[in-house]
Amino acid sequence: MSQTKNYIPLSKELEERIREDRENHVKNPYACSDEDVIRRDMAHDKQTIWRPAFVRDCEKIMHIPYYNRYADKTQVFSLYKNDDISRRASHVQLVSRTARNIGQALNLNLDLIEAISIGHDIGHTPFGHEGERKLSQIYHDHTGRYFNHNIHSARVLDRIFPVNLSLQTLDGIICHNGEMEMQEYKPKAYTDFGVFDQKMEMCYTEKGATKKLIPATLEGCVMRVSDIIAYLGKDRQDAVKLGLIADDEAFEDRGIGKINAEIIHNMTVNIIERSYGKPYLQMDPEFYEAFSVGKKENYERIYAHDSNRKIFDEQIYPMFDAIYEKLREDLVKHDKTSVIYKHHLDYIREHTKYYAKDFIYEEEPVDDIVVDYIASMTDDYFIDLYEYLFPHGRYKVRYVGYFEM
């Protein structure tokens, strides 16, 4: 591995400007103020001196039962017994940390940034993007609608568990698309939940619609770019640990660094340098090019060559099909002894009985309920459920042990 780290410093001029602005208590006019918060029910969850608006959102998200399940959901690499490999929980924390660093320098609303960051993947499926693609395919085959984890995260936080989150937080979550990098991020503000609901529905009915979403706040833009910054180098680091690539020398240093620490530092500095005092985020053209090429290299050298590809095609994908059809059949038959009643519908009912709801969850479309349940599962839960439903099933999955790597 590279021993010489290439850290680009913030310019002395900008350091001095930031220092002077802080001493003079200069506010960022483009930041989202706590007073601008918008909720579906404005009569509730009013901020206090010690619990500002978006602090409330952070705490609401952390207390939702599904928050615990981040810990056993795949980030990129599935089916390895290795505590040093990133899981969804560590990714969410790293995104939050990266975004808060940028937001602090730009004098943005850090509580809003944190709320978007910690909530952005709560609707993610087991087995990462592989699970997401498969679940979307099955869901579309049954309904003609598409599943996207960012949209589902908002469904979890706004409908399944209706905790009255702010429009700003929910918007940042649905717009976080970490698969699409941009050189410039310009927020597109709106203040109407009706517009938000339209955006949600569009993503269910139009393939690729999530790529059209633009965050309404600068805070949402910061979180969106931080999502990529957080995983670009970390996935390389994990791939080295698993022996999928020899070492980080396999990647060229195109100006942003090769290893995780360099990439996070240098991308953060460049965004701060180019964005301070502006109503949008920006990076230098050469940084954007290196950033974009680096992500492409990850796809070519890591994601496309996952050693578990055959296991997904031959074992896990058929498990998704079998579980989906079984749960759907049990719902159609109203089999109250089924796990989808005892471990999902009853679970939701118990955890939402004190919330004000304008709909009855049990009356949601059958396929939506099945998707909600599968998407909520951790990797281990999913495999255990298959073995429970099909004790003599033909599909088996074996984890790679600690001492086999």
mmCIF file of C-alpha atoms in Angstrom:
data_model
loop_
_atom_site.group_PDB
_atom_site.id
_atom_site.type_symbol
_atom_site.label_atom_id
_atom_site.label_comp_id
_atom_site.label_asym_id
_atom_site.label_seq_id
_atom_site.Cartn_x
_atom_site.Cartn_y
_atom_site.Cartn_z
ATOM 1 C CA MET A 1 0.000 0.000 0.000
ATOM 2 C CA SER A 2 0.980 3.592 -0.550
ATOM 3 C CA GLN A 3 2.930 4.995 2.370
ATOM 4 C CA THR A 4 3.000 8.655 1.259
ATOM 5 C CA LYS A 5 -0.319 10.387 1.730
ATOM 6 C CA ASN A 6 -1.276 13.250 -0.553
ATOM 7 C CA TYR A 7 -3.354 15.749 1.413
ATOM 8 C CA ILE A 8 -4.295 19.002 -0.312
ATOM 9 C CA PRO A 9 -4.641 21.921 2.148
ATOM 10 C CA LEU A 10 -7.394 24.510 2.209
ATOM 11 C CA SER A 11 -6.098 27.801 0.816
ATOM 12 C CA LYS A 12 -4.837 30.350 3.346
ATOM 13 C CA GLU A 13 -7.171 32.947 1.848
ATOM 14 C CA LEU A 14 -10.290 30.861 2.446
ATOM 15 C CA GLU A 15 -9.133 29.796 5.901
ATOM 16 C CA GLU A 16 -8.805 33.449 6.861
ATOM 17 C CA ARG A 17 -12.184 34.331 5.338
ATOM 18 C CA ILE A 18 -13.932 31.551 7.229
ATOM 19 C CA ARG A 19 -12.209 32.558 10.457
ATOM 20 C CA GLU A 20 -13.261 36.182 10.059
ATOM 21 C CA ASP A 21 -16.836 35.248 9.188
ATOM 22 C CA ARG A 22 -17.067 33.103 12.315
ATOM 23 C CA GLU A 23 -15.656 35.849 14.516
ATOM 24 C CA ASN A 24 -18.210 38.257 13.071
ATOM 25 C CA HIS A 25 -21.056 35.715 13.398
ATOM 26 C CA VAL A 26 -21.794 35.884 9.684
ATOM 27 C CA LYS A 27 -24.649 33.558 8.731
ATOM 28 C CA ASN A 28 -24.961 31.664 5.485
ATOM 29 C CA PRO A 29 -28.069 33.107 3.766
ATOM 30 C CA TYR A 30 -28.435 29.901 1.755
ATOM 31 C CA ALA A 31 -28.588 27.585 4.772
ATOM 32 C CA CYS A 32 -31.886 26.014 5.794
ATOM 33 C CA SER A 33 -33.073 27.661 8.991
ATOM 34 C CA ASP A 34 -34.788 25.729 11.774
ATOM 35 C CA GLU A 35 -37.597 28.273 11.483
ATOM 36 C CA ASP A 36 -38.204 27.157 7.878
ATOM 37 C CA VAL A 37 -39.109 23.608 8.869
ATOM 38 C CA ILE A 38 -42.192 22.147 7.151
ATOM 39 C CA ARG A 39 -44.094 19.150 8.520
ATOM 40 C CA ARG A 40 -47.304 17.441 7.489
ATOM 41 C CA ASP A 41 -48.700 18.278 10.910
ATOM 42 C CA MET A 42 -47.331 21.663 11.885
ATOM 43 C CA ALA A 43 -49.267 21.621 15.150
ATOM 44 C CA HIS A 44 -46.953 18.917 16.516
ATOM 45 C CA ASP A 45 -43.200 18.565 17.007
ATOM 46 C CA LYS A 46 -42.595 22.240 17.563
ATOM 47 C CA GLN A 47 -38.953 23.003 18.241
ATOM 48 C CA THR A 48 -37.685 24.075 21.626
ATOM 49 C CA ILE A 49 -34.495 25.729 22.768
ATOM 50 C CA TRP A 50 -32.900 22.369 23.514
ATOM 51 C CA ARG A 51 -34.548 20.301 20.767
ATOM 52 C CA PRO A 52 -34.396 22.317 17.542
ATOM 53 C CA ALA A 53 -36.427 21.270 14.518
ATOM 54 C CA PHE A 54 -33.979 18.950 12.812
ATOM 55 C CA VAL A 55 -32.589 17.524 16.038
ATOM 56 C CA ARG A 56 -36.099 16.161 16.456
ATOM 57 C CA ASP A 57 -35.825 14.523 13.033
ATOM 58 C CA CYS A 58 -32.507 12.883 13.952
ATOM 59 C CA GLU A 59 -33.961 11.449 17.133
ATOM 60 C CA LYS A 60 -37.149 10.275 15.431
ATOM 61 C CA ILE A 61 -35.116 8.351 12.859
ATOM 62 C CA MET A 62 -32.841 6.768 15.452
ATOM 63 C CA HIS A 63 -35.813 5.546 17.484
ATOM 64 C CA ILE A 64 -37.552 3.847 14.565
ATOM 65 C CA PRO A 65 -37.143 0.073 15.033
ATOM 66 C CA TYR A 66 -35.649 -0.440 11.582
ATOM 67 C CA TYR A 67 -32.698 1.782 12.487
ATOM 68 C CA ASN A 68 -31.125 -1.146 14.379
ATOM 69 C CA ARG A 69 -31.154 -3.224 11.205
ATOM 70 C CA TYR A 70 -28.507 -1.095 9.513
ATOM 71 C CA ALA A 71 -25.949 -3.136 11.433
ATOM 72 C CA ASP A 72 -26.507 -6.395 9.523
ATOM 73 C CA LYS A 73 -27.277 -5.126 6.035
ATOM 74 C CA THR A 74 -24.750 -5.391 3.221
ATOM 75 C CA GLN A 75 -23.032 -2.206 2.122
ATOM 76 C CA VAL A 76 -21.211 -3.723 -0.870
ATOM 77 C CA PHE A 77 -19.754 -7.096 0.055
ATOM 78 C CA SER A 78 -22.162 -9.830 1.126
ATOM 79 C CA LEU A 79 -21.660 -13.237 2.704
ATOM 80 C CA TYR A 80 -18.359 -12.624 4.456
ATOM 81 C CA LYS A 81 -17.814 -13.151 8.161
ATOM 82 C CA ASN A 82 -15.508 -10.205 8.665
ATOM 83 C CA ASP A 83 -16.150 -7.481 11.219
ATOM 84 C CA ASP A 84 -13.704 -5.160 9.460
ATOM 85 C CA ILE A 85 -15.829 -4.930 6.305
ATOM 86 C CA SER A 86 -18.258 -2.026 6.031
ATOM 87 C CA ARG A 87 -21.889 -2.706 6.752
ATOM 88 C CA ARG A 88 -24.724 -0.326 6.035
ATOM 89 C CA ALA A 89 -24.459 1.122 9.549
ATOM 90 C CA SER A 90 -20.824 2.184 9.201
ATOM 91 C CA HIS A 91 -21.510 3.660 5.766
ATOM 92 C CA VAL A 92 -24.326 5.804 7.138
ATOM 93 C CA GLN A 93 -22.072 7.068 9.929
ATOM 94 C CA LEU A 94 -19.258 7.893 7.521
ATOM 95 C CA VAL A 95 -21.641 9.753 5.210
ATOM 96 C CA SER A 96 -22.907 11.770 8.162
ATOM 97 C CA ARG A 97 -19.386 12.585 9.338
ATOM 98 C CA THR A 98 -18.202 13.612 5.866
ATOM 99 C CA ALA A 99 -21.301 15.701 5.192
ATOM 100 C CA ARG A 100 -21.126 17.421 8.564
ATOM 101 C CA ASN A 101 -17.485 18.391 7.949
ATOM 102 C CA ILE A 102 -18.407 20.031 4.660
ATOM 103 C CA GLY A 103 -21.535 21.576 6.149
ATOM 104 C CA GLN A 104 -19.704 22.998 9.129
ATOM 105 C CA ALA A 105 -17.157 24.751 6.916
ATOM 106 C CA LEU A 106 -19.943 26.136 4.709
ATOM 107 C CA ASN A 107 -21.968 27.213 7.771
ATOM 108 C CA LEU A 108 -25.015 25.102 6.893
ATOM 109 C CA ASN A 109 -27.580 23.413 9.137
ATOM 110 C CA LEU A 110 -25.685 20.454 10.607
ATOM 111 C CA ASP A 111 -28.740 18.916 12.257
ATOM 112 C CA LEU A 112 -30.542 18.731 8.913
ATOM 113 C CA ILE A 113 -27.455 17.228 7.297
ATOM 114 C CA GLU A 114 -27.269 14.584 10.011
ATOM 115 C CA ALA A 115 -30.973 13.739 9.767
ATOM 116 C CA ILE A 116 -30.759 13.199 6.005
ATOM 117 C CA SER A 117 -27.554 11.186 6.380
ATOM 118 C CA ILE A 118 -28.697 8.768 9.053
ATOM 119 C CA GLY A 119 -32.076 8.232 7.390
ATOM 120 C CA HIS A 120 -31.020 7.926 3.772
ATOM 121 C CA ASP A 121 -30.558 4.136 3.625
ATOM 122 C CA ILE A 122 -33.089 2.965 6.200
ATOM 123 C CA GLY A 123 -35.226 1.522 3.404
ATOM 124 C CA HIS A 124 -32.378 -0.433 1.835
ATOM 125 C CA THR A 125 -32.854 -4.122 1.151
ATOM 126 C CA PRO A 126 -30.767 -7.007 2.421
ATOM 127 C CA PHE A 127 -27.773 -7.744 0.167
ATOM 128 C CA GLY A 128 -27.266 -4.158 -0.937
ATOM 129 C CA HIS A 129 -27.884 -3.083 -4.508
ATOM 130 C CA GLU A 130 -28.093 -6.697 -5.667
ATOM 131 C CA GLY A 131 -31.071 -7.183 -3.374
ATOM 132 C CA GLU A 132 -32.533 -3.867 -4.487
ATOM 133 C CA ARG A 133 -32.384 -4.788 -8.178
ATOM 134 C CA LYS A 134 -33.969 -8.186 -7.600
ATOM 135 C CA LEU A 135 -36.748 -6.865 -5.385
ATOM 136 C CA SER A 136 -37.538 -4.149 -7.931
ATOM 137 C CA GLN A 137 -37.741 -6.739 -10.707
ATOM 138 C CA ILE A 138 -40.193 -8.941 -8.782
ATOM 139 C CA TYR A 139 -42.260 -5.954 -7.650
ATOM 140 C CA HIS A 140 -42.427 -4.629 -11.209
ATOM 141 C CA ASP A 141 -43.440 -8.021 -12.575
ATOM 142 C CA HIS A 142 -46.413 -8.028 -10.178
ATOM 143 C CA THR A 143 -47.434 -4.374 -10.243
ATOM 144 C CA GLY A 144 -45.712 -2.499 -13.059
ATOM 145 C CA ARG A 145 -44.118 -0.287 -10.405
ATOM 146 C CA TYR A 146 -40.459 0.121 -9.445
ATOM 147 C CA PHE A 147 -38.679 -0.239 -6.121
ATOM 148 C CA ASN A 148 -35.908 2.232 -5.263
ATOM 149 C CA HIS A 149 -34.251 2.172 -1.862
ATOM 150 C CA ASN A 150 -34.133 5.966 -1.533
ATOM 151 C CA ILE A 151 -37.872 6.226 -2.168
ATOM 152 C CA HIS A 152 -38.515 3.336 0.162
ATOM 153 C CA SER A 153 -36.486 5.033 2.900
ATOM 154 C CA ALA A 154 -38.966 7.911 2.743
ATOM 155 C CA ARG A 155 -41.882 5.457 2.752
ATOM 156 C CA VAL A 156 -40.515 3.886 5.940
ATOM 157 C CA LEU A 157 -40.105 7.276 7.626
ATOM 158 C CA ASP A 158 -43.254 8.959 6.357
ATOM 159 C CA ARG A 159 -45.881 6.256 5.923
ATOM 160 C CA ILE A 160 -45.008 2.933 7.583
ATOM 161 C CA PHE A 161 -43.790 4.782 10.676
ATOM 162 C CA PRO A 162 -45.564 8.160 10.328
ATOM 163 C CA VAL A 163 -43.364 10.161 12.680
ATOM 164 C CA ASN A 164 -44.049 13.584 11.144
ATOM 165 C CA LEU A 165 -40.557 14.127 9.734
ATOM 166 C CA SER A 166 -39.821 17.412 8.023
ATOM 167 C CA LEU A 167 -40.189 17.912 4.295
ATOM 168 C CA GLN A 168 -36.550 19.021 4.170
ATOM 169 C CA THR A 169 -35.285 15.767 5.660
ATOM 170 C CA LEU A 170 -37.536 13.563 3.544
ATOM 171 C CA ASP A 171 -36.615 15.468 0.397
ATOM 172 C CA GLY A 172 -32.894 15.040 1.088
ATOM 173 C CA ILE A 173 -33.450 11.327 1.571
ATOM 174 C CA ILE A 174 -35.269 10.715 -1.722
ATOM 175 C CA CYS A 175 -32.771 12.915 -3.604
ATOM 176 C CA HIS A 176 -29.621 11.305 -2.239
ATOM 177 C CA ASN A 177 -28.937 9.176 -5.341
ATOM 178 C CA GLY A 178 -25.324 8.266 -4.666
ATOM 179 C CA GLU A 179 -24.994 6.564 -8.043
ATOM 180 C CA MET A 180 -24.965 9.840 -9.978
ATOM 181 C CA GLU A 181 -22.121 12.300 -9.483
ATOM 182 C CA MET A 182 -22.302 15.915 -10.669
ATOM 183 C CA GLN A 183 -19.762 18.716 -10.920
ATOM 184 C CA GLU A 184 -22.276 21.218 -9.619
ATOM 185 C CA TYR A 185 -25.183 20.700 -7.223
ATOM 186 C CA LYS A 186 -27.808 23.442 -7.328
ATOM 187 C CA PRO A 187 -30.766 22.979 -4.966
ATOM 188 C CA LYS A 188 -34.268 23.288 -6.377
ATOM 189 C CA ALA A 189 -36.427 24.580 -3.557
ATOM 190 C CA TYR A 190 -40.097 23.809 -2.953
ATOM 191 C CA THR A 191 -42.271 24.010 0.150
ATOM 192 C CA ASP A 192 -45.277 21.795 -0.602
ATOM 193 C CA PHE A 193 -45.765 18.192 0.527
ATOM 194 C CA GLY A 194 -47.988 17.789 -2.524
ATOM 195 C CA VAL A 195 -44.909 18.242 -4.713
ATOM 196 C CA PHE A 196 -43.009 15.739 -2.573
ATOM 197 C CA ASP A 197 -45.793 13.173 -2.945
ATOM 198 C CA GLN A 198 -45.742 13.663 -6.721
ATOM 199 C CA LYS A 199 -42.004 13.054 -6.794
ATOM 200 C CA MET A 200 -42.467 9.856 -4.802
ATOM 201 C CA GLU A 201 -45.174 8.553 -7.138
ATOM 202 C CA MET A 202 -43.148 9.451 -10.232
ATOM 203 C CA CYS A 203 -40.306 7.243 -8.994
ATOM 204 C CA TYR A 204 -42.671 4.308 -8.547
ATOM 205 C CA THR A 205 -44.083 4.616 -12.066
ATOM 206 C CA GLU A 206 -41.203 5.899 -14.221
ATOM 207 C CA LYS A 207 -38.037 3.872 -14.637
ATOM 208 C CA GLY A 208 -34.959 5.929 -13.801
ATOM 209 C CA ALA A 209 -37.011 8.788 -12.383
ATOM 210 C CA THR A 210 -34.843 8.930 -9.252
ATOM 211 C CA LYS A 211 -32.020 10.274 -11.428
ATOM 212 C CA LYS A 212 -34.100 13.394 -12.107
ATOM 213 C CA LEU A 213 -34.476 14.341 -8.460
ATOM 214 C CA ILE A 214 -32.663 17.463 -7.247
ATOM 215 C CA PRO A 215 -32.418 18.251 -3.513
ATOM 216 C CA ALA A 216 -34.417 21.223 -2.261
ATOM 217 C CA THR A 217 -31.695 22.390 0.134
ATOM 218 C CA LEU A 218 -27.956 22.904 0.100
ATOM 219 C CA GLU A 219 -27.840 20.503 3.040
ATOM 220 C CA GLY A 220 -29.415 17.828 0.847
ATOM 221 C CA CYS A 221 -26.819 18.544 -1.848
ATOM 222 C CA VAL A 222 -24.004 18.162 0.684
ATOM 223 C CA MET A 223 -25.306 14.804 1.837
ATOM 224 C CA ARG A 224 -25.749 13.610 -1.751
ATOM 225 C CA VAL A 225 -22.150 14.218 -2.803
ATOM 226 C CA SER A 226 -20.908 12.939 0.569
ATOM 227 C CA ASP A 227 -22.594 9.606 -0.092
ATOM 228 C CA ILE A 228 -20.201 8.989 -2.980
ATOM 229 C CA ILE A 229 -17.192 10.455 -1.186
ATOM 230 C CA ALA A 230 -17.853 8.120 1.742
ATOM 231 C CA TYR A 231 -17.940 4.912 -0.275
ATOM 232 C CA LEU A 232 -15.449 5.551 -3.093
ATOM 233 C CA GLY A 233 -12.268 4.900 -1.128
ATOM 234 C CA LYS A 234 -13.870 2.764 1.583
ATOM 235 C CA ASP A 235 -15.026 0.163 -0.940
ATOM 236 C CA ARG A 236 -11.465 -0.047 -2.264
ATOM 237 C CA GLN A 237 -10.198 -0.499 1.279
ATOM 238 C CA ASP A 238 -12.690 -3.307 1.882
ATOM 239 C CA ALA A 239 -11.883 -4.975 -1.454
ATOM 240 C CA VAL A 240 -8.207 -5.109 -0.471
ATOM 241 C CA LYS A 241 -9.080 -6.698 2.884
ATOM 242 C CA LEU A 242 -11.094 -9.376 1.108
ATOM 243 C CA GLY A 243 -8.372 -10.034 -1.461
ATOM 244 C CA LEU A 244 -10.592 -8.998 -4.369
ATOM 245 C CA ILE A 245 -7.900 -6.589 -5.515
ATOM 246 C CA ALA A 246 -4.206 -6.831 -4.664
ATOM 247 C CA ASP A 247 -3.852 -3.401 -3.067
ATOM 248 C CA ASP A 248 -4.758 0.234 -3.622
ATOM 249 C CA GLU A 249 -1.762 0.645 -5.958
ATOM 250 C CA ALA A 250 -4.065 -0.873 -8.592
ATOM 251 C CA PHE A 251 -5.751 2.524 -8.822
ATOM 252 C CA GLU A 252 -4.146 5.596 -10.344
ATOM 253 C CA ASP A 253 -3.846 8.826 -8.394
ATOM 254 C CA ARG A 254 -5.744 11.236 -10.617
ATOM 255 C CA GLY A 255 -5.406 14.154 -8.250
ATOM 256 C CA ILE A 256 -7.876 13.251 -5.501
ATOM 257 C CA GLY A 257 -5.809 10.422 -4.025
ATOM 258 C CA LYS A 258 -6.088 6.650 -4.162
ATOM 259 C CA ILE A 259 -6.816 5.579 -0.606
ATOM 260 C CA ASN A 260 -9.858 6.302 1.517
ATOM 261 C CA ALA A 261 -8.344 8.973 3.766
ATOM 262 C CA GLU A 262 -6.903 10.900 0.805
ATOM 263 C CA ILE A 263 -10.123 10.824 -1.193
ATOM 264 C CA ILE A 264 -12.299 12.006 1.693
ATOM 265 C CA HIS A 265 -9.880 14.760 2.668
ATOM 266 C CA ASN A 266 -9.155 16.073 -0.817
ATOM 267 C CA MET A 267 -12.734 15.980 -2.096
ATOM 268 C CA THR A 268 -13.933 17.729 1.061
ATOM 269 C CA VAL A 269 -11.310 20.476 0.744
ATOM 270 C CA ASN A 270 -12.031 21.086 -2.938
ATOM 271 C CA ILE A 271 -15.796 21.315 -2.428
ATOM 272 C CA ILE A 272 -15.338 23.770 0.455
ATOM 273 C CA GLU A 273 -12.858 25.779 -1.595
ATOM 274 C CA ARG A 274 -15.194 26.075 -4.584
ATOM 275 C CA SER A 275 -18.514 26.404 -2.727
ATOM 276 C CA TYR A 276 -18.009 28.760 0.195
ATOM 277 C CA GLY A 277 -20.469 31.647 0.133
ATOM 278 C CA LYS A 278 -22.308 30.309 -2.922
ATOM 279 C CA PRO A 279 -25.929 29.074 -3.310
ATOM 280 C CA TYR A 280 -24.675 25.797 -4.808
ATOM 281 C CA LEU A 281 -21.944 23.178 -4.403
ATOM 282 C CA GLN A 282 -19.147 22.886 -6.900
ATOM 283 C CA MET A 283 -15.850 21.118 -7.468
ATOM 284 C CA ASP A 284 -12.990 21.875 -9.840
ATOM 285 C CA PRO A 285 -13.361 20.298 -13.310
ATOM 286 C CA GLU A 286 -10.265 18.156 -12.802
ATOM 287 C CA PHE A 287 -11.557 16.981 -9.427
ATOM 288 C CA TYR A 288 -14.921 16.122 -10.934
ATOM 289 C CA GLU A 289 -13.217 14.176 -13.713
ATOM 290 C CA ALA A 290 -11.067 12.243 -11.239
ATOM 291 C CA PHE A 291 -14.073 11.651 -8.990
ATOM 292 C CA SER A 292 -16.174 10.349 -11.877
ATOM 293 C CA VAL A 293 -13.422 8.157 -13.300
ATOM 294 C CA GLY A 294 -12.646 6.808 -9.827
ATOM 295 C CA LYS A 295 -16.227 5.693 -9.369
ATOM 296 C CA LYS A 296 -16.195 4.065 -12.799
ATOM 297 C CA GLU A 297 -12.992 2.225 -11.870
ATOM 298 C CA ASN A 298 -14.689 0.887 -8.752
ATOM 299 C CA TYR A 299 -17.497 -0.534 -10.867
ATOM 300 C CA GLU A 300 -15.089 -2.144 -13.316
ATOM 301 C CA ARG A 301 -12.579 -3.545 -10.833
ATOM 302 C CA ILE A 302 -14.673 -4.259 -7.751
ATOM 303 C CA TYR A 303 -18.447 -4.327 -8.152
ATOM 304 C CA ALA A 304 -18.541 -6.086 -11.528
ATOM 305 C CA HIS A 305 -16.124 -8.766 -10.316
ATOM 306 C CA ASP A 306 -17.675 -9.637 -6.989
ATOM 307 C CA SER A 307 -16.687 -13.226 -6.259
ATOM 308 C CA ASN A 308 -20.241 -13.876 -5.032
ATOM 309 C CA ARG A 309 -21.843 -13.223 -8.444
ATOM 310 C CA LYS A 310 -22.600 -16.913 -9.031
ATOM 311 C CA ILE A 311 -24.126 -17.299 -5.563
ATOM 312 C CA PHE A 312 -26.546 -14.454 -6.250
ATOM 313 C CA ASP A 313 -27.614 -15.837 -9.609
ATOM 314 C CA GLU A 314 -27.989 -19.437 -8.503
ATOM 315 C CA GLN A 315 -29.005 -19.164 -4.838
ATOM 316 C CA ILE A 316 -30.007 -15.766 -3.471
ATOM 317 C CA TYR A 317 -32.117 -14.526 -6.386
ATOM 318 C CA PRO A 318 -34.219 -17.730 -6.381
ATOM 319 C CA MET A 319 -34.619 -17.257 -2.618
ATOM 320 C CA PHE A 320 -36.078 -13.803 -3.264
ATOM 321 C CA ASP A 321 -38.560 -15.283 -5.734
ATOM 322 C CA ALA A 322 -39.607 -18.070 -3.377
ATOM 323 C CA ILE A 323 -39.982 -15.847 -0.303
ATOM 324 C CA TYR A 324 -41.897 -13.156 -2.189
ATOM 325 C CA GLU A 325 -44.421 -15.597 -3.659
ATOM 326 C CA LYS A 326 -44.916 -17.426 -0.365
ATOM 327 C CA LEU A 327 -45.522 -14.235 1.628
ATOM 328 C CA ARG A 328 -47.808 -12.867 -1.057
ATOM 329 C CA GLU A 329 -49.835 -16.071 -1.083
ATOM 330 C CA ASP A 330 -50.199 -15.972 2.707
ATOM 331 C CA LEU A 331 -51.496 -12.394 2.561
ATOM 332 C CA VAL A 332 -53.985 -13.167 -0.191
ATOM 333 C CA LYS A 333 -55.265 -16.137 1.832
ATOM 334 C CA HIS A 334 -55.312 -14.063 5.043
ATOM 335 C CA ASP A 335 -53.263 -16.743 6.779
ATOM 336 C CA LYS A 336 -52.876 -15.164 10.205
ATOM 337 C CA THR A 337 -50.391 -17.860 11.233
ATOM 338 C CA SER A 338 -47.920 -16.717 8.582
ATOM 339 C CA VAL A 339 -44.727 -14.908 9.530
ATOM 340 C CA ILE A 340 -45.819 -11.891 7.496
ATOM 341 C CA TYR A 341 -48.650 -11.407 9.987
ATOM 342 C CA LYS A 342 -46.813 -12.380 13.162
ATOM 343 C CA HIS A 343 -43.454 -10.780 12.372
ATOM 344 C CA HIS A 344 -44.424 -7.879 10.156
ATOM 345 C CA LEU A 345 -48.036 -6.709 10.334
ATOM 346 C CA ASP A 346 -48.248 -7.270 14.093
ATOM 347 C CA TYR A 347 -44.795 -5.705 14.475
ATOM 348 C CA ILE A 348 -45.835 -2.561 12.600
ATOM 349 C CA ARG A 349 -49.093 -2.344 14.540
ATOM 350 C CA GLU A 350 -47.294 -2.604 17.885
ATOM 351 C CA HIS A 351 -44.707 0.038 16.999
ATOM 352 C CA THR A 352 -47.141 2.553 15.514
ATOM 353 C CA LYS A 353 -50.084 2.311 17.897
ATOM 354 C CA TYR A 354 -49.314 5.702 19.441
ATOM 355 C CA TYR A 355 -48.849 7.506 16.130
ATOM 356 C CA ALA A 356 -51.562 9.527 14.438
ATOM 357 C CA LYS A 357 -52.266 7.759 11.133
ATOM 358 C CA ASP A 358 -54.495 8.688 8.235
ATOM 359 C CA PHE A 359 -54.448 5.165 6.778
ATOM 360 C CA ILE A 360 -54.699 1.561 7.956
ATOM 361 C CA TYR A 361 -51.499 -0.268 7.136
ATOM 362 C CA GLU A 362 -53.211 -3.649 6.782
ATOM 363 C CA GLU A 363 -55.223 -2.182 3.902
ATOM 364 C CA GLU A 364 -52.144 -1.309 1.862
ATOM 365 C CA PRO A 365 -51.769 -3.224 -1.455
ATOM 366 C CA VAL A 366 -50.604 -6.801 -0.947
ATOM 367 C CA ASP A 367 -47.420 -6.366 -2.978
ATOM 368 C CA ASP A 368 -46.494 -3.201 -1.078
ATOM 369 C CA ILE A 369 -46.756 -5.050 2.228
ATOM 370 C CA VAL A 370 -44.605 -7.902 0.944
ATOM 371 C CA VAL A 371 -41.989 -5.452 -0.364
ATOM 372 C CA ASP A 372 -42.038 -3.544 2.925
ATOM 373 C CA TYR A 373 -41.325 -6.736 4.838
ATOM 374 C CA ILE A 374 -38.540 -8.032 2.581
ATOM 375 C CA ALA A 375 -36.853 -4.626 2.359
ATOM 376 C CA SER A 376 -36.828 -4.383 6.154
ATOM 377 C CA MET A 377 -34.846 -7.606 6.557
ATOM 378 C CA THR A 378 -31.181 -7.906 7.385
ATOM 379 C CA ASP A 379 -29.108 -10.381 5.391
ATOM 380 C CA ASP A 380 -29.178 -13.020 8.137
ATOM 381 C CA TYR A 381 -32.904 -12.537 8.721
ATOM 382 C CA PHE A 382 -33.569 -13.130 5.027
ATOM 383 C CA ILE A 383 -31.584 -16.374 4.935
ATOM 384 C CA ASP A 384 -33.119 -17.607 8.193
ATOM 385 C CA LEU A 385 -36.598 -16.846 6.856
ATOM 386 C CA TYR A 386 -35.952 -18.862 3.707
ATOM 387 C CA GLU A 387 -34.786 -21.828 5.784
ATOM 388 C CA TYR A 388 -37.831 -21.462 8.038
ATOM 389 C CA LEU A 389 -40.315 -21.281 5.173
ATOM 390 C CA PHE A 390 -38.593 -23.957 3.110
ATOM 391 C CA PRO A 391 -36.802 -26.333 5.511
ATOM 392 C CA HIS A 392 -36.114 -28.726 2.653
ATOM 393 C CA GLY A 393 -35.500 -26.007 0.078
ATOM 394 C CA ARG A 394 -32.934 -26.512 -2.652
ATOM 395 C CA TYR A 395 -31.152 -23.183 -2.158
ATOM 396 C CA LYS A 396 -28.332 -22.796 0.328
ATOM 397 C CA VAL A 397 -25.966 -19.984 1.168
ATOM 398 C CA ARG A 398 -22.667 -20.357 2.944
ATOM 399 C CA TYR A 399 -20.733 -17.434 4.394
ATOM 400 C CA VAL A 400 -16.982 -17.171 3.819
ATOM 401 C CA GLY A 401 -15.399 -17.675 7.248
ATOM 402 C CA TYR A 402 -12.878 -15.467 9.014
ATOM 403 C CA PHE A 403 -9.981 -17.849 8.336
ATOM 404 C CA GLU A 404 -10.746 -18.594 4.698
ATOM 405 C CA MET A 405 -9.583 -15.242 3.357
#
